[in-house]
Coordinates of C-alpha atoms and ligand atoms in Angstrom, one line a residue:
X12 CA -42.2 53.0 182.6
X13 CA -39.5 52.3 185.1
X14 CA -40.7 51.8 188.7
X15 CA -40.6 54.2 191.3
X16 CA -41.0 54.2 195.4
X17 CA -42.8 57.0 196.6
X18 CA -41.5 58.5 200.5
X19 CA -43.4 61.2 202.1
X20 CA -41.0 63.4 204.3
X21 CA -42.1 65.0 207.7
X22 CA -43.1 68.2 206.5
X23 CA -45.5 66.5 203.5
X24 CA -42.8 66.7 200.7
X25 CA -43.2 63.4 198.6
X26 CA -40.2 62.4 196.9
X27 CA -40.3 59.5 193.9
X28 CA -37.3 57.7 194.5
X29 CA -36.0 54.9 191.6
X30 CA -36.5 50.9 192.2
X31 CA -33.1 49.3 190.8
X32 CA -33.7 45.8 189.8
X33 CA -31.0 43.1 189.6
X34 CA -30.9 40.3 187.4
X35 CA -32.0 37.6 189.8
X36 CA -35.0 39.9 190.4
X37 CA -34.2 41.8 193.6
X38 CA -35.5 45.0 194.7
X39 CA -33.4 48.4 195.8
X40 CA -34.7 51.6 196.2
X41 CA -32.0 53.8 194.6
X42 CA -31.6 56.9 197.0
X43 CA -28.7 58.4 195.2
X44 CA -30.4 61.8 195.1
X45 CA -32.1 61.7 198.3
X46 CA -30.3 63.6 200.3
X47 CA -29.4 66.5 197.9
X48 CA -33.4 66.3 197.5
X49 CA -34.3 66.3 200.6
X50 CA -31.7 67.1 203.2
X51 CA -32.1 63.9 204.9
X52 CA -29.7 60.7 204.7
X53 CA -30.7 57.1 206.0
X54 CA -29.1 55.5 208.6
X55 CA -29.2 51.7 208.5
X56 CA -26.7 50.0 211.6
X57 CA -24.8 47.5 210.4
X58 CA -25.6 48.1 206.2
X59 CA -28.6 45.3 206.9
X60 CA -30.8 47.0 204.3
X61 CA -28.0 48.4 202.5
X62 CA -26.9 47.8 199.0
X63 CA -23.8 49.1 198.9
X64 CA -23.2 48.5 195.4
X65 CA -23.9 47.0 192.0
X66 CA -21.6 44.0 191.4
X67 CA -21.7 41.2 188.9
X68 CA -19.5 39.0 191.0
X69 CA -21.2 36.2 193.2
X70 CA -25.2 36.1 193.9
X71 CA -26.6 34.6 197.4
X72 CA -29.7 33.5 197.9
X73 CA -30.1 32.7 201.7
X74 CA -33.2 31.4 201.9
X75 CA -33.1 28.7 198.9
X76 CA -29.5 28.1 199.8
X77 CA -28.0 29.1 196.4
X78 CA -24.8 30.6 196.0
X79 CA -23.4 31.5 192.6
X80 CA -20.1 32.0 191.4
X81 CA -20.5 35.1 188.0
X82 CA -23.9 33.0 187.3
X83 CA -22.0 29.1 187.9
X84 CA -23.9 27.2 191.0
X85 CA -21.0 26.6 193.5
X86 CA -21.9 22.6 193.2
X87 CA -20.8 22.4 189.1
X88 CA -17.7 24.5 190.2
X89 CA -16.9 21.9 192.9
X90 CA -17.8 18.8 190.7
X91 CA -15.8 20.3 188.0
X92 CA -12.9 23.1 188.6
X93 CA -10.3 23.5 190.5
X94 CA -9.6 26.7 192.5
X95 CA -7.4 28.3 190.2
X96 CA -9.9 28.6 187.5
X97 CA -12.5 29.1 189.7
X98 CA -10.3 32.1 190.6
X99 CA -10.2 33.4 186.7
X100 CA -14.0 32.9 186.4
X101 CA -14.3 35.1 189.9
X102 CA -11.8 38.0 188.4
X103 CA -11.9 38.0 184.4
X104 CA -15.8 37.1 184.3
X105 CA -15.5 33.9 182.5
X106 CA -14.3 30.3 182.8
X107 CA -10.4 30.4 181.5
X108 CA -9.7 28.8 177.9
X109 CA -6.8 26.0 177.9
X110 CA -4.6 28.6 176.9
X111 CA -5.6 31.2 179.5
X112 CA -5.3 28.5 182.3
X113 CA -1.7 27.4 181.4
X114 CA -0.6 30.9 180.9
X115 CA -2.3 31.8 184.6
X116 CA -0.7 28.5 185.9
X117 CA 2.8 29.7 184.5
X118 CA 2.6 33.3 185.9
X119 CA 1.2 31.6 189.3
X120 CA 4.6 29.4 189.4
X121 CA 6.6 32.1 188.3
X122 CA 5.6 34.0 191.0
X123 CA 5.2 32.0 193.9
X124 CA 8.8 32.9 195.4
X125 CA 9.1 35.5 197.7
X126 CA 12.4 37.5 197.0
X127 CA 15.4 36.4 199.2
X128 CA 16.0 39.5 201.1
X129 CA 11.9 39.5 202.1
X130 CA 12.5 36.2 203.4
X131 CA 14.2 37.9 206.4
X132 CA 11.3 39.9 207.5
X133 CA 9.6 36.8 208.8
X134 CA 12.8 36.7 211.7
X135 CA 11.8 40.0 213.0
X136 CA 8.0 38.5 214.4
X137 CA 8.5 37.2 217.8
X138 CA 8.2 33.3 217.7
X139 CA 3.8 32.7 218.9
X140 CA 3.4 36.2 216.8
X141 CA -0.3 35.1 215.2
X142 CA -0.1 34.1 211.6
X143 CA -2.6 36.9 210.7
X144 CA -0.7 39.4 212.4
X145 CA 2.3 38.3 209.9
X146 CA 0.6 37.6 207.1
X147 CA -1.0 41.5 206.6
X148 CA 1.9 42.9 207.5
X149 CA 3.7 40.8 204.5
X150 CA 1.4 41.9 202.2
X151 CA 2.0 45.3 203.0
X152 CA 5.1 44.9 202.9
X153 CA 5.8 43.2 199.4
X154 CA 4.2 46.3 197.9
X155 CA 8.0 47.9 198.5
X156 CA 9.0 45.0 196.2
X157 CA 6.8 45.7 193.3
X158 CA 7.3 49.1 192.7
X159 CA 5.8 48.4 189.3
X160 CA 2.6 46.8 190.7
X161 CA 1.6 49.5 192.5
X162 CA 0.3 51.9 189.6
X163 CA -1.4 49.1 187.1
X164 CA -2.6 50.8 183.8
X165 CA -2.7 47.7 181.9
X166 CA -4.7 44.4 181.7
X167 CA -1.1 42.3 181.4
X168 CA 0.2 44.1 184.3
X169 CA -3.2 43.7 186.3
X170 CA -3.0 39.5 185.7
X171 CA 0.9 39.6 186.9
X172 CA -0.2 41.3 190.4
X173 CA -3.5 39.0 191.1
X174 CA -1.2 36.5 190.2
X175 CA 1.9 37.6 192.4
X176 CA -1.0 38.0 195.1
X177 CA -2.6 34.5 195.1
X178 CA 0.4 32.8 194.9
X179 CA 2.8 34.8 197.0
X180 CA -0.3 34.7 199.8
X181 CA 0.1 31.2 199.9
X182 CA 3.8 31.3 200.0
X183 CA 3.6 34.0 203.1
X184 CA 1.4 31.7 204.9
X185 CA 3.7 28.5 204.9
X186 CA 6.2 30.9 205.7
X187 CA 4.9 32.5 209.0
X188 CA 3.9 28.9 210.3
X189 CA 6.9 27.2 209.5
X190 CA 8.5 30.9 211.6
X191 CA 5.8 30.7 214.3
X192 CA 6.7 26.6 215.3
X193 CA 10.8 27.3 214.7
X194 CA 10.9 25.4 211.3
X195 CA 13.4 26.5 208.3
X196 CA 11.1 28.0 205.7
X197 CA 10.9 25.9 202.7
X198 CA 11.1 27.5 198.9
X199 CA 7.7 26.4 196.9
X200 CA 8.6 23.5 194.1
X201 CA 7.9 24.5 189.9
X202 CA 6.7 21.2 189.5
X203 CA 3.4 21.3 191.7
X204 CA 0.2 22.6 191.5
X205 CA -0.9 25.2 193.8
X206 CA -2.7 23.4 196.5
X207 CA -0.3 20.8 196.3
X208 CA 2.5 23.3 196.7
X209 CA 1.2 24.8 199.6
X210 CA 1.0 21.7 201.8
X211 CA 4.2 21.1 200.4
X212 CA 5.9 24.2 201.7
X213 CA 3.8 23.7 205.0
X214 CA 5.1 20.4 205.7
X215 CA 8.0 19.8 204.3
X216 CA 11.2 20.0 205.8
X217 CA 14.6 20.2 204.2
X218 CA 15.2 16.8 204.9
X219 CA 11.9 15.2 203.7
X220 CA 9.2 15.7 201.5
X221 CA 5.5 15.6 202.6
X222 CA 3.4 14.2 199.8
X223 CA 0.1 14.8 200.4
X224 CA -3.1 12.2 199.4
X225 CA -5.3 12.7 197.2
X226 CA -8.1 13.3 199.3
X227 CA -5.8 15.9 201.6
X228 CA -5.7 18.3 197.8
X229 CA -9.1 17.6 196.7
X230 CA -10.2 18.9 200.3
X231 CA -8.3 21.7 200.6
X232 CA -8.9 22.5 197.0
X233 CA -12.6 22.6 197.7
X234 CA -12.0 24.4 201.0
X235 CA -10.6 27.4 198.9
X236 CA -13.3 27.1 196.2
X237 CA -16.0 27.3 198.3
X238 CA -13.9 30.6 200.3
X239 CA -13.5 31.9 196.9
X240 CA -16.2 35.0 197.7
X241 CA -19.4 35.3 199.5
X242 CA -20.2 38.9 198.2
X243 CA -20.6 41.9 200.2
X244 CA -19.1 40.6 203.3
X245 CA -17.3 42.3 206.0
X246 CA -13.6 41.9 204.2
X247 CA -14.9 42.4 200.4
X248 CA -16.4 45.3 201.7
X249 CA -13.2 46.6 203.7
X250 CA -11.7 45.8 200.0
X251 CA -14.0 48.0 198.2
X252 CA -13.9 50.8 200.2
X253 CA -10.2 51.1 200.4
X254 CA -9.8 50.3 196.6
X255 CA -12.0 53.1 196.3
X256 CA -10.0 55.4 197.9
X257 CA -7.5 54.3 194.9
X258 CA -5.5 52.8 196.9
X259 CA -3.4 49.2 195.5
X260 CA -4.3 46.3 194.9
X261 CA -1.3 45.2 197.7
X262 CA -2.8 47.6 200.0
X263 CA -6.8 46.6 199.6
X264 CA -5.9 43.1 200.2
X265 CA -3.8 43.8 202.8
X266 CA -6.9 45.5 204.9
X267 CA -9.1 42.3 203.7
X268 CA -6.8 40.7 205.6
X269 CA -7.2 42.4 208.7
X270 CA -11.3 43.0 208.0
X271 CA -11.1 38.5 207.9
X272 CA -9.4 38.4 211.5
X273 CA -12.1 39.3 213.9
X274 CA -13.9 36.3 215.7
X275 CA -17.5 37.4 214.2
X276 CA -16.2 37.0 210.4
X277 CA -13.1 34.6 209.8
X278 CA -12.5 33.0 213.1
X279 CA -15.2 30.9 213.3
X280 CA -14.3 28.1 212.4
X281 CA -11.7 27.8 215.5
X282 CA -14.4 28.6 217.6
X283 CA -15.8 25.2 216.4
X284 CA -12.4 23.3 217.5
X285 CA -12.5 25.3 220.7
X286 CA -15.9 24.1 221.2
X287 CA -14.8 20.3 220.5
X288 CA -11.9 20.5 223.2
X289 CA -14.0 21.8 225.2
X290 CA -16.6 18.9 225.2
X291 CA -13.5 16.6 225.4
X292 CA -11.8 17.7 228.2
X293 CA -14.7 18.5 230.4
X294 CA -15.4 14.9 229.9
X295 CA -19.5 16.1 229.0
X296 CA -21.2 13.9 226.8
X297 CA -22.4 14.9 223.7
X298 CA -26.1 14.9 224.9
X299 CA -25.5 16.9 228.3
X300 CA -23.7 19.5 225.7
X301 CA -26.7 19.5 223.4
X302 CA -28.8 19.7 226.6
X303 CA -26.8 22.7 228.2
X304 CA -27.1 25.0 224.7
X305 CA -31.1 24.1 225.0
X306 CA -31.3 25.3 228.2
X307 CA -30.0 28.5 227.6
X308 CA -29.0 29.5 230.6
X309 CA -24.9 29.8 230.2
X310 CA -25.8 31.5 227.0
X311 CA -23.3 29.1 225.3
X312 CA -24.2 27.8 221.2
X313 CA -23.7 25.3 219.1
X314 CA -20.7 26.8 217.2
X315 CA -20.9 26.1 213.4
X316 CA -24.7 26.3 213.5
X317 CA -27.0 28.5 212.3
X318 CA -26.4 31.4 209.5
X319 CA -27.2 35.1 209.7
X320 CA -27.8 34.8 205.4
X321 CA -28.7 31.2 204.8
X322 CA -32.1 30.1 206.3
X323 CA -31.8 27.1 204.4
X324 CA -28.5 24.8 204.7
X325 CA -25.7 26.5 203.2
X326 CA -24.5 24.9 200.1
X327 CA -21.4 25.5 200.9
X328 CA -21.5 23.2 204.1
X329 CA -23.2 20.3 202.1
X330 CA -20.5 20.2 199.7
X331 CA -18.1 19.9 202.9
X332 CA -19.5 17.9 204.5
X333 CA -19.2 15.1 201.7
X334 CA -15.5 15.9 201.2
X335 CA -14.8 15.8 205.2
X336 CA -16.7 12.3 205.4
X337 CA -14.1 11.0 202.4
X338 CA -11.3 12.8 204.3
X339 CA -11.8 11.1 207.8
X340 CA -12.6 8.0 206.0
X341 CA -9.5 8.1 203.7
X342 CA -7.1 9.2 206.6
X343 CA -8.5 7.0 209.6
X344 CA -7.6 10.1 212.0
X345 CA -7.4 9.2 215.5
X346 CA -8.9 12.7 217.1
X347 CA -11.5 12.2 219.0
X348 CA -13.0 15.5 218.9
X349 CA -13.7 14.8 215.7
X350 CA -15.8 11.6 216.5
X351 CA -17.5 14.6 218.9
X352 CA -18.2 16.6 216.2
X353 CA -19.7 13.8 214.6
X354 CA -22.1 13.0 217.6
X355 CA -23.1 16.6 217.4
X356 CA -23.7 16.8 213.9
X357 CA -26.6 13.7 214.2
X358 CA -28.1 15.0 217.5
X359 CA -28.6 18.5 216.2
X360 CA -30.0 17.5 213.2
X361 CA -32.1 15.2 214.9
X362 CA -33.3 17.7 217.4
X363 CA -36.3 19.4 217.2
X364 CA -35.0 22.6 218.5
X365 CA -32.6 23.2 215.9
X366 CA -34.9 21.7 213.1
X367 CA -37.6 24.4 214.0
X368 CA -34.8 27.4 213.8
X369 CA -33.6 26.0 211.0
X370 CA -30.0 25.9 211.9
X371 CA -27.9 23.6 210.2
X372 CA -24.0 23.2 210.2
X373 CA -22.8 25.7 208.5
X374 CA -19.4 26.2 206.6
X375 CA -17.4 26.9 209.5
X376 CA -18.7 23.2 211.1
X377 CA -17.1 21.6 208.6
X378 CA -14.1 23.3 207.6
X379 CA -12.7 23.5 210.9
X380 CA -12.8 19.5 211.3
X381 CA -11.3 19.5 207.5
X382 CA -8.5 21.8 208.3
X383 CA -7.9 19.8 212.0
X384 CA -7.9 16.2 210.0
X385 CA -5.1 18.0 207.4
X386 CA -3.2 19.1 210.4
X387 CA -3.6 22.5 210.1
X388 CA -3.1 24.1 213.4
X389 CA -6.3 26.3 214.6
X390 CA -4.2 29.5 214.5
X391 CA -4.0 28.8 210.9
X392 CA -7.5 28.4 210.1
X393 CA -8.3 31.9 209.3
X394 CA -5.2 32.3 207.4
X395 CA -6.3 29.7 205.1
X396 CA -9.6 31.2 204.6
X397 CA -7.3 34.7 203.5
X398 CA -5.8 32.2 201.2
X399 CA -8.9 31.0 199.6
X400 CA -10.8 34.5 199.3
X401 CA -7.8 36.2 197.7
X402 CA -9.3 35.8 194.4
X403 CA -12.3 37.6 195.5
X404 CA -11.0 40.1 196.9
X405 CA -9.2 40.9 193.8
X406 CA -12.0 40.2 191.6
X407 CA -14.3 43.0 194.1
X408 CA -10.9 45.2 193.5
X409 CA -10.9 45.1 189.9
X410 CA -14.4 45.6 189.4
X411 CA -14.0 49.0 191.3
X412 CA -11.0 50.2 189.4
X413 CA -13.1 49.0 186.3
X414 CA -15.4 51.6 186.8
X415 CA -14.2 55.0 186.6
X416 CA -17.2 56.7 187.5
X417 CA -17.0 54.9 191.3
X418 CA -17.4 57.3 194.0
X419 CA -15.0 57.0 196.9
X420 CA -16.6 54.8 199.7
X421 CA -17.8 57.6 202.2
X422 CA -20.7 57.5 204.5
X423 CA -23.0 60.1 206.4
X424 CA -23.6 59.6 210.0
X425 CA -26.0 61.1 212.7
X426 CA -24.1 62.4 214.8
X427 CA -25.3 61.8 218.4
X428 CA -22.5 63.8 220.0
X429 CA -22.9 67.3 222.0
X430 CA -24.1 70.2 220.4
X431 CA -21.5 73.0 220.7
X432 CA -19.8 73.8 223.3
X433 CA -18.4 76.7 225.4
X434 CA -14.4 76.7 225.4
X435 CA -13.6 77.2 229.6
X436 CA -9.8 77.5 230.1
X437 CA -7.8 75.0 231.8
X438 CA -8.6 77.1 235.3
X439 CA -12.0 77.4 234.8
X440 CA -12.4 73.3 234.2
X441 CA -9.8 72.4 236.8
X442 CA -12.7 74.3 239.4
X443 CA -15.4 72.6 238.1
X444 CA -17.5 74.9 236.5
X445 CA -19.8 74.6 234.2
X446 CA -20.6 76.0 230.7
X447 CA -23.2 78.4 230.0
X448 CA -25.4 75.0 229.4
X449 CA -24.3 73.4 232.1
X450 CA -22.2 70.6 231.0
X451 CA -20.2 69.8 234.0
X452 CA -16.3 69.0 233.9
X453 CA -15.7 65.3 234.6
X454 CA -14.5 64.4 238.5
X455 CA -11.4 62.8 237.0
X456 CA -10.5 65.9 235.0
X457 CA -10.3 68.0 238.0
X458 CA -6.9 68.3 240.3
X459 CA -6.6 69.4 244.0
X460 CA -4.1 72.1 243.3
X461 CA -4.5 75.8 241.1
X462 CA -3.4 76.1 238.5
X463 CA 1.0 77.1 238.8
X464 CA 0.9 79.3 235.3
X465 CA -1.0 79.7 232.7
X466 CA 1.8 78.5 230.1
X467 CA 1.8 75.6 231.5
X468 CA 3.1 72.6 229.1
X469 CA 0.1 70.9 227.8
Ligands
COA18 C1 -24.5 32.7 212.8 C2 -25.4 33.4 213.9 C3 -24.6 34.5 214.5 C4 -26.6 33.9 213.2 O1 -27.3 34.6 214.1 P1 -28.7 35.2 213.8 O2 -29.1 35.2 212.4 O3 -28.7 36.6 214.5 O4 -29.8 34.2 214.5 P2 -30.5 34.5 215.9 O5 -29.4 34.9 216.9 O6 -31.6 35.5 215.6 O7 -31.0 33.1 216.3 C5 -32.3 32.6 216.0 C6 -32.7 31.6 217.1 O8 -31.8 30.5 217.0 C7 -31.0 30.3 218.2 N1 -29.7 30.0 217.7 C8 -29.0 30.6 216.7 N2 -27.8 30.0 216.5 C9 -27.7 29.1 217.4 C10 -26.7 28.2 217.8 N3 -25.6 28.1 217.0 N4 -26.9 27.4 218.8 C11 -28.0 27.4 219.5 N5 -29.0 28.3 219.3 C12 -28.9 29.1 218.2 C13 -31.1 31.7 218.9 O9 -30.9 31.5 220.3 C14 -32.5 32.1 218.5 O10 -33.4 31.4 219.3 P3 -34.8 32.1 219.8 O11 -35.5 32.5 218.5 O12 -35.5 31.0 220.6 O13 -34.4 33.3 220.6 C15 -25.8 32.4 215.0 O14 -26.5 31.3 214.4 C16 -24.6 31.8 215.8 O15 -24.2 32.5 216.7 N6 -24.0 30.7 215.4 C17 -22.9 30.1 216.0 C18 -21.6 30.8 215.6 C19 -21.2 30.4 214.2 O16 -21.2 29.3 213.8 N7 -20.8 31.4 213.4 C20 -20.4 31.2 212.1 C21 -21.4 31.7 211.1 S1 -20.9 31.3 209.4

């Protein structure tokens, strides 16, 4: 017998709604028919109780600390793949066989250029445009370059576009910082692999090759893993709802990229450096900083602590943690806001107010001093995360277009506005009066003079 929830309405009507369970063994109430049931719709701010959809993507569990990539614990993904497969296994399902990988590897390389005449869009972005503000727009724009692309009714011609996307992502983001610091844009190389290639084509110059260290790709390779997807957040969901519209894949990722930008979602992690030159240049110590976010009264946090998901630490941040120890080790960086974020780190986690909130570093802690010791510029940091998500955004896509029978995304409201109103013509408002209800015109709606005519121009 399947399980039900029973809800009693206002006027006594009980309605026996359907529990959905997952396979991890979590609970929904499905209220699909509720409101052709009962008339009424739920209303839930901010989609905290709200299961928007079924997806057999990525499963979080916040308060173990567990995050799953299409079953595969994050930790045997960063112990064992690199971001590329990691990307098949997030869109097609399943971990890529030799031949799937090199074919995927082939069709990333083939597509990494960006078509000579595109290159000349990046010229018409004044010179401190924001690399988010460039890269959306490019993705926009390259769907006038794949006509093809934009109506996909096969699985070949579905793996060419993810593949065009991921790679020519990476390709647009060396691009709009080698524009935004004045640099000549470099092509990408056949002969490298695709984290390699990007740090190539973001430090490079025409007249000298940056070859980056091992531990610079096997960071930033983990950096992109671990950005790979994170479920139903606010960009996936901004993907999902415009994919199901039916819009292209171009297009979806395009408004992912947007969805990222905002301070509360992708930017994060700059708030952390913001917060490190900060310290450093009001010349606090680490303790009176600690002291001044305990006190509360300036209303300032510890940036890159605490989680709104993960009660526990996120696994995510213990996995960079590791690799940014290695990194600062391998590169003997002489930043000292990074020996500040170290000093925070240990007092935090040493301090009982944060031990009994249970806020640890999170990703963002981390990847910011990862991405500073790389030198990646801060404006880039969110870029990079675009970079690394790509995969599931397309994987979120596909599973939409997958499923014929998906509704277009389109929520009810309660609308809080007024309740009809009395039209009063443009005289009757300019005198101030008032509707049969008595809704007043607004002061700054009003003018001295009458009215000239009637037909005036509005
Ligand atoms: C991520 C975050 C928004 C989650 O917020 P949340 O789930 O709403 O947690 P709350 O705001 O309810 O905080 C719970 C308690 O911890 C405190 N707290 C939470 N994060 C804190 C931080 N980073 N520094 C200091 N205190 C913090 C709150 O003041 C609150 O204390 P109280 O119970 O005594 O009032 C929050 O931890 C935060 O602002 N972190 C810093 C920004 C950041 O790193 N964001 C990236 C997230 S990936």
């Amino acid at each position: 017998m399947p399980e039900t929830a029973t809800l009693t309405l206002p006027d006594g009507r009980v309605l026996e709604l359907p529990v959905v369970v997952g396979t991890e063994n979590e609970h929904a109430i499905d209220i699909s028919r509720l409101r052709a049931e009962s008339g009424y719709v739920t209303i839930d701010d901010g989609y905290m109780n709200t299961g928007s959809c079924k997806s057999e993507i990525t499963f979080i569990d916040g308060e173990k600390g567990i995050l799953r990539y299409r079953g595969y614990p994050v930790e045997d993904l960063a112990k064992n793949c690199s971001f590329v497969e990691t990307s098949q296994l997030l869109i097609w399902g399943e971990l890529p066989s030799p031949e799937e990988r090199r074919h995927f590897s082939h069709l990333l390389t083939e597509n990494s250029a960006l078509p000579e005449d595109f290159r000349r869009h990046f010229a018409g972005f004044p010179v401190h445009a924001h690399p988010m503000s460039i890269m959306s727009a490019m993705i926009n724009a390259l769907q006038s370059y794949d006509l093809p692309g934009l109506i996909i009714d096969d699985e070949e011609e579905f793996e060419r576009v993810s593949a065009a996307l991921m790679s020519k992502v990476r390709t647009i983001a060396a691009a709009a910082y080698k524009s935004s610091v004045g640099e000549p844009i470099m092509y990408p190389r056949y002969d490298l692999r695709y984290v390699e290639n990007f740090l190539h084509m973001m430090f490079s110059r025409p007249y000298r090759d940056y070859v980056p260290s091992a531990e610079a790709t096997s960071a930033l390779n983990l950096f992109f893993l671990l950005h790979a997807d994170h479920e139903q957040n606010c960009s996936t969901s901004t993907v999902r709802m415009v994919a199901s519209g039916q819009a292209n894949l171009y297009a979806s990722a395009a408004a992912g990229v947007c969805a990222l930008w905002g301070r509360l979602h992708g930017g994060a992690n700059q708030a952390v450096m913001e917060m490190l030159t900060y310290i450093r240049a009001s010349g606090m110590s680490v303790k009176e900083y600690v002291a001044k976010v305990k006190d509360r009264s300036d209303g300032i946090r510890l940036m890159g602590f605490g989680h709104r998901v993960y009660r526990a630490f996120d696994p995510r941040a213990v996995l960079l943690k590791d690799a940014c120890d290695k990194l600062l080790n391998a590169m003997q960086i002489d930043d000292p806001r990074l020996d500040i974020a170290r000093q925070l780190e240990e007092a935090a986690l040493n301090d009982d107010y944060f031990i009994s909130r249970k806020l640890y570093p999170n990703v963002d802690f981390y990847s910011g001093i990862i991405l500073t010791a790389l030198g990646i510029p801060v404006e880039m940091f969110t870029v990079l995360f675009a970079i690394g998500r790509m995969p599931g955004w397309i994987a979120h896509w596909k599973e939409i277009y997958d499923a014929p029978q998906t509704k277009i995304y389109r929520p009810r409201q309660v609308y809080t506005g007024p309740v009809k109103r009395e039209w009063l013509n443009r005289f009757q408002r300019e005198k101030g009066m008032t509707d049969s209800r008595g809704f007043k015109v607004p002061e700054e709606l009003r003018t001295t003079q009458a009215p000239q005519s009637q037909s005036l121009p509005s």
